[in-house]
Coordinates of C-alpha atoms and ligand atoms in Angstrom, one line a residue:
M64 CA 119.7 92.1 65.0
Y65 CA 121.9 89.3 63.7
E66 CA 124.4 89.7 61.0
G67 CA 126.3 87.2 59.0
T68 CA 130.0 87.0 59.8
K69 CA 132.3 88.6 57.3
D70 CA 136.0 89.0 57.0
V71 CA 136.1 92.8 57.5
T72 CA 139.5 94.5 57.4
K73 CA 140.3 98.0 58.4
E74 CA 141.2 98.7 54.8
F75 CA 137.7 97.8 53.7
V76 CA 135.6 100.3 55.6
P77 CA 137.1 103.6 54.4
Q78 CA 136.7 102.4 50.8
I79 CA 132.9 102.4 51.0
K80 CA 131.4 105.2 49.1
G81 CA 128.1 106.9 50.0
Y82 CA 126.2 107.7 53.1
G83 CA 128.4 108.4 56.1
E84 CA 131.6 107.7 54.3
G85 CA 134.5 106.9 56.7
K86 CA 132.2 106.1 59.7
F87 CA 130.0 103.5 58.2
I88 CA 127.9 100.7 59.6
I89 CA 128.4 97.6 57.4
G90 CA 126.2 94.5 57.3
H91 CA 124.0 93.2 54.5
E92 CA 122.7 89.9 55.9
I93 CA 120.0 91.2 58.2
V94 CA 117.3 89.8 60.5
G95 CA 115.6 91.7 63.2
T96 CA 112.3 92.6 65.0
V97 CA 110.2 95.5 63.9
E98 CA 110.2 98.3 66.6
E99 CA 108.3 101.0 64.8
I100 CA 106.5 101.5 61.5
G101 CA 106.4 104.9 59.8
S102 CA 103.0 106.5 59.5
E103 CA 103.2 106.7 55.7
V104 CA 104.0 103.0 55.2
K105 CA 100.9 101.6 53.3
N106 CA 99.5 98.1 54.0
P107 CA 102.6 96.6 55.6
T108 CA 102.8 92.8 55.7
Y109 CA 104.5 93.0 59.1
K110 CA 103.6 94.6 62.4
V111 CA 105.5 95.9 65.4
G112 CA 107.1 92.8 67.0
S113 CA 107.3 90.8 63.7
R114 CA 110.6 89.1 62.9
V115 CA 111.7 90.2 59.5
I116 CA 114.5 89.7 57.1
I117 CA 115.7 92.5 54.8
V118 CA 116.5 92.4 51.1
T119 CA 119.5 94.6 50.9
S120 CA 119.8 95.3 47.1
I121 CA 117.9 98.5 46.7
G122 CA 117.2 99.5 43.0
C123 CA 116.6 102.9 41.6
R124 CA 113.0 102.0 40.4
K125 CA 113.2 104.7 37.7
N126 CA 111.3 104.5 34.5
G127 CA 113.5 103.1 31.8
C128 CA 115.6 100.9 34.2
R129 CA 115.2 97.4 32.7
A130 CA 116.6 95.7 35.8
C131 CA 114.2 97.4 38.2
K132 CA 111.3 97.0 35.8
E133 CA 111.9 93.2 35.8
G134 CA 112.4 93.1 39.6
N135 CA 116.1 92.4 39.3
Y136 CA 117.0 95.2 41.8
N137 CA 120.4 93.6 42.5
M138 CA 121.4 94.2 38.8
C139 CA 120.3 97.8 38.8
K140 CA 123.3 99.9 37.6
N141 CA 122.2 102.5 40.2
N142 CA 121.7 99.9 43.0
R143 CA 122.2 101.4 46.5
P144 CA 122.8 98.4 48.7
I145 CA 122.1 98.4 52.5
G146 CA 125.5 97.8 54.2
Y147 CA 127.4 99.5 51.3
Y148 CA 125.5 102.6 50.5
Y149 CA 122.9 102.8 53.3
P150 CA 124.0 102.0 56.8
G151 CA 123.9 98.2 57.4
G152 CA 122.8 95.7 60.0
F153 CA 125.8 95.5 62.4
A154 CA 123.7 97.6 64.8
E155 CA 121.1 97.3 67.5
Y156 CA 118.7 99.4 65.4
I157 CA 118.5 100.1 61.7
L158 CA 116.3 102.5 59.9
I159 CA 115.0 100.9 56.7
Q160 CA 115.1 103.6 54.1
D161 CA 112.0 104.8 52.2
A162 CA 113.3 103.4 48.9
A163 CA 113.7 99.9 50.5
V164 CA 110.3 100.0 52.1
K165 CA 108.7 100.9 48.8
Q166 CA 110.6 98.2 47.0
G167 CA 109.1 95.6 49.4
A168 CA 112.5 94.8 50.9
I169 CA 111.1 94.0 54.4
I170 CA 110.0 90.3 54.4
P171 CA 108.2 88.9 57.4
V172 CA 109.3 85.6 58.8
P173 CA 106.3 83.3 59.3
E174 CA 105.1 83.7 62.9
N175 CA 105.3 80.0 63.7
S176 CA 108.8 79.7 62.3
T177 CA 111.3 78.1 64.7
V178 CA 114.3 79.0 62.5
S179 CA 116.8 80.8 64.7
D180 CA 117.9 84.4 64.0
E181 CA 121.4 83.2 63.3
H182 CA 120.2 80.9 60.6
L183 CA 117.8 83.6 59.2
A184 CA 120.8 85.9 58.7
M185 CA 122.0 83.3 56.1
V186 CA 118.9 83.8 54.0
E187 CA 120.7 86.4 51.9
P188 CA 123.8 84.4 50.9
L189 CA 121.8 81.2 50.6
S190 CA 119.3 82.8 48.2
C191 CA 122.3 83.9 46.1
V192 CA 123.5 80.3 46.0
I193 CA 120.1 78.9 45.1
N194 CA 119.7 81.5 42.3
G195 CA 123.2 80.7 41.0
Q196 CA 122.5 77.0 40.9
N197 CA 119.2 77.5 39.1
Y198 CA 121.3 78.3 36.0
L199 CA 123.4 75.1 36.3
N200 CA 120.7 72.4 36.0
I201 CA 122.5 70.0 38.3
K202 CA 121.2 66.4 37.8
E203 CA 121.4 63.4 40.0
G204 CA 124.7 61.5 39.8
E205 CA 126.6 64.4 38.2
Y206 CA 130.0 65.6 39.4
V207 CA 129.9 69.0 40.9
T208 CA 133.3 70.5 41.8
V209 CA 133.2 73.5 44.1
V210 CA 136.4 75.4 44.7
G211 CA 136.5 77.3 47.9
A212 CA 135.2 75.9 51.2
G213 CA 134.2 79.1 52.9
P214 CA 130.5 79.6 53.8
I215 CA 129.5 80.1 50.2
G216 CA 131.3 77.1 49.0
L217 CA 129.8 75.0 51.7
M218 CA 126.3 76.2 50.9
H219 CA 126.9 75.3 47.2
S220 CA 128.1 71.9 48.2
L221 CA 125.2 71.2 50.5
L222 CA 122.7 72.4 47.9
A223 CA 124.3 70.2 45.2
K224 CA 124.1 67.2 47.5
T225 CA 120.3 67.8 47.9
K226 CA 120.1 67.3 44.1
G227 CA 121.9 64.0 44.3
A228 CA 125.2 65.2 42.9
K229 CA 128.6 63.8 43.7
V230 CA 130.4 66.8 45.3
I231 CA 134.2 67.4 45.0
L232 CA 135.2 70.2 47.3
A233 CA 138.6 71.8 46.8
E234 CA 140.2 74.2 49.3
Y235 CA 143.7 75.7 49.9
S236 CA 143.4 76.3 53.6
S237 CA 144.0 73.2 55.8
A238 CA 141.9 74.7 58.6
R239 CA 138.9 75.2 56.3
L240 CA 139.3 71.8 54.7
T241 CA 139.2 70.2 58.2
T242 CA 135.9 72.0 59.0
A243 CA 134.5 71.1 55.5
K244 CA 135.2 67.4 56.1
E245 CA 132.7 67.4 58.9
F246 CA 130.0 67.8 56.2
G247 CA 130.9 64.4 54.6
F248 CA 131.0 65.4 51.0
D249 CA 132.1 62.8 48.5
H250 CA 135.7 64.0 47.8
Y251 CA 138.0 66.7 49.0
I252 CA 141.1 68.2 47.3
A253 CA 143.7 70.0 49.3
T254 CA 144.8 72.5 46.6
K255 CA 147.8 73.6 48.7
D256 CA 149.7 70.4 47.9
T257 CA 147.8 68.7 45.1
D258 CA 147.6 69.1 41.3
F259 CA 144.0 70.3 41.2
V260 CA 143.4 69.5 37.5
Q261 CA 144.9 66.1 37.7
A262 CA 142.9 65.3 40.9
V263 CA 139.6 66.2 39.3
L264 CA 140.3 64.2 36.3
D265 CA 141.3 61.2 38.4
L266 CA 138.2 61.5 40.6
T267 CA 135.9 61.7 37.6
H268 CA 137.5 58.8 35.7
K269 CA 139.1 61.2 33.2
E270 CA 135.6 62.5 32.1
G271 CA 135.9 65.8 33.9
T272 CA 133.4 67.5 36.1
D273 CA 129.8 68.2 34.9
V274 CA 129.5 71.3 36.9
G275 CA 132.1 73.7 38.3
I276 CA 131.5 76.4 40.8
V277 CA 134.2 79.0 41.6
A278 CA 133.6 80.1 45.2
C279 CA 136.9 81.9 45.8
S280 CA 138.5 85.0 44.3
V281 CA 141.5 83.5 42.6
N282 CA 141.5 83.6 38.8
K283 CA 144.0 80.8 38.4
V284 CA 141.4 78.5 40.1
A285 CA 138.8 79.6 37.5
E286 CA 141.2 78.9 34.7
D287 CA 142.1 75.4 36.1
L288 CA 138.4 74.6 36.7
L289 CA 137.7 75.4 33.0
I290 CA 140.2 72.8 32.0
T291 CA 138.5 70.1 34.0
M292 CA 135.0 70.5 32.5
A293 CA 133.3 67.5 31.1
M294 CA 131.4 67.4 27.8
K295 CA 128.3 69.6 28.2
G296 CA 129.8 71.0 31.4
R297 CA 128.4 74.1 33.1
L298 CA 130.7 76.5 34.9
S299 CA 129.7 79.2 37.4
F300 CA 132.0 82.1 38.2
F301 CA 130.1 82.7 41.4
A302 CA 132.8 84.6 43.2
G303 CA 134.0 88.0 42.0
F304 CA 137.7 88.5 41.1
P305 CA 140.0 91.3 42.2
K306 CA 139.3 94.4 40.1
E307 CA 143.0 94.8 39.2
N308 CA 143.3 91.2 38.2
S309 CA 140.0 90.0 36.8
I310 CA 141.1 88.9 33.3
L311 CA 141.0 85.1 32.7
K312 CA 143.0 83.1 30.2
L313 CA 140.6 81.1 28.1
D314 CA 141.4 78.4 25.5
G315 CA 138.8 79.2 22.8
N316 CA 139.1 75.6 21.5
I317 CA 138.2 73.9 24.7
Ligands
ZN525 ZN1 117.2 100.6 38.6

């Protein structure tokens, strides 16, 4: 099994509610090899030895649940994610629960695929990024400003580049910014020592950014990005904000 790398603190683990609380196996970006298939699994699309990736949002699939009915299991209010509710992928073996099997959460990797396990572990976050950008209608030549140069911010920037966008990537950490520069995006803003709003306006010839993507959990960043939006701009609050500090200030006349 390979698992995506996460910043996991000691404080994080005991807060997880559900199955095995307090001694919990985390990990929700999972690739592995099928070792055994339960006798009641009907018509599996994989066999023993298949490489598979696992969808980790497991919905309730109850009658009357709109999210599950529409296949949006990640939006199910009673969603029980692998790695948060069920034990996750940071393990040599993982039992994929009945609910997940029935939902079709085990997806075989094509047998002739040469994609490495390490890269396949990124399918989960990358699919979130692709889904998020599908709402943004990014067009060639548009400015896309991404704030946060962690793995998610880098994926957003790379995907926007494939659409012909001009990418402005902003980041507070000097170390992350140095790594991000290896990707050769169009512009970088070191938010630690730069006026972010002014920098975006300068880079976009005072027009503002066509698309903004918040890829860090700082609400001031989201507020600042909102100020920099161009006419007909689209803004994605991709990252979550801290529960105790999730309210944003919004100028209703913007
Ligand atoms: Zn549901």
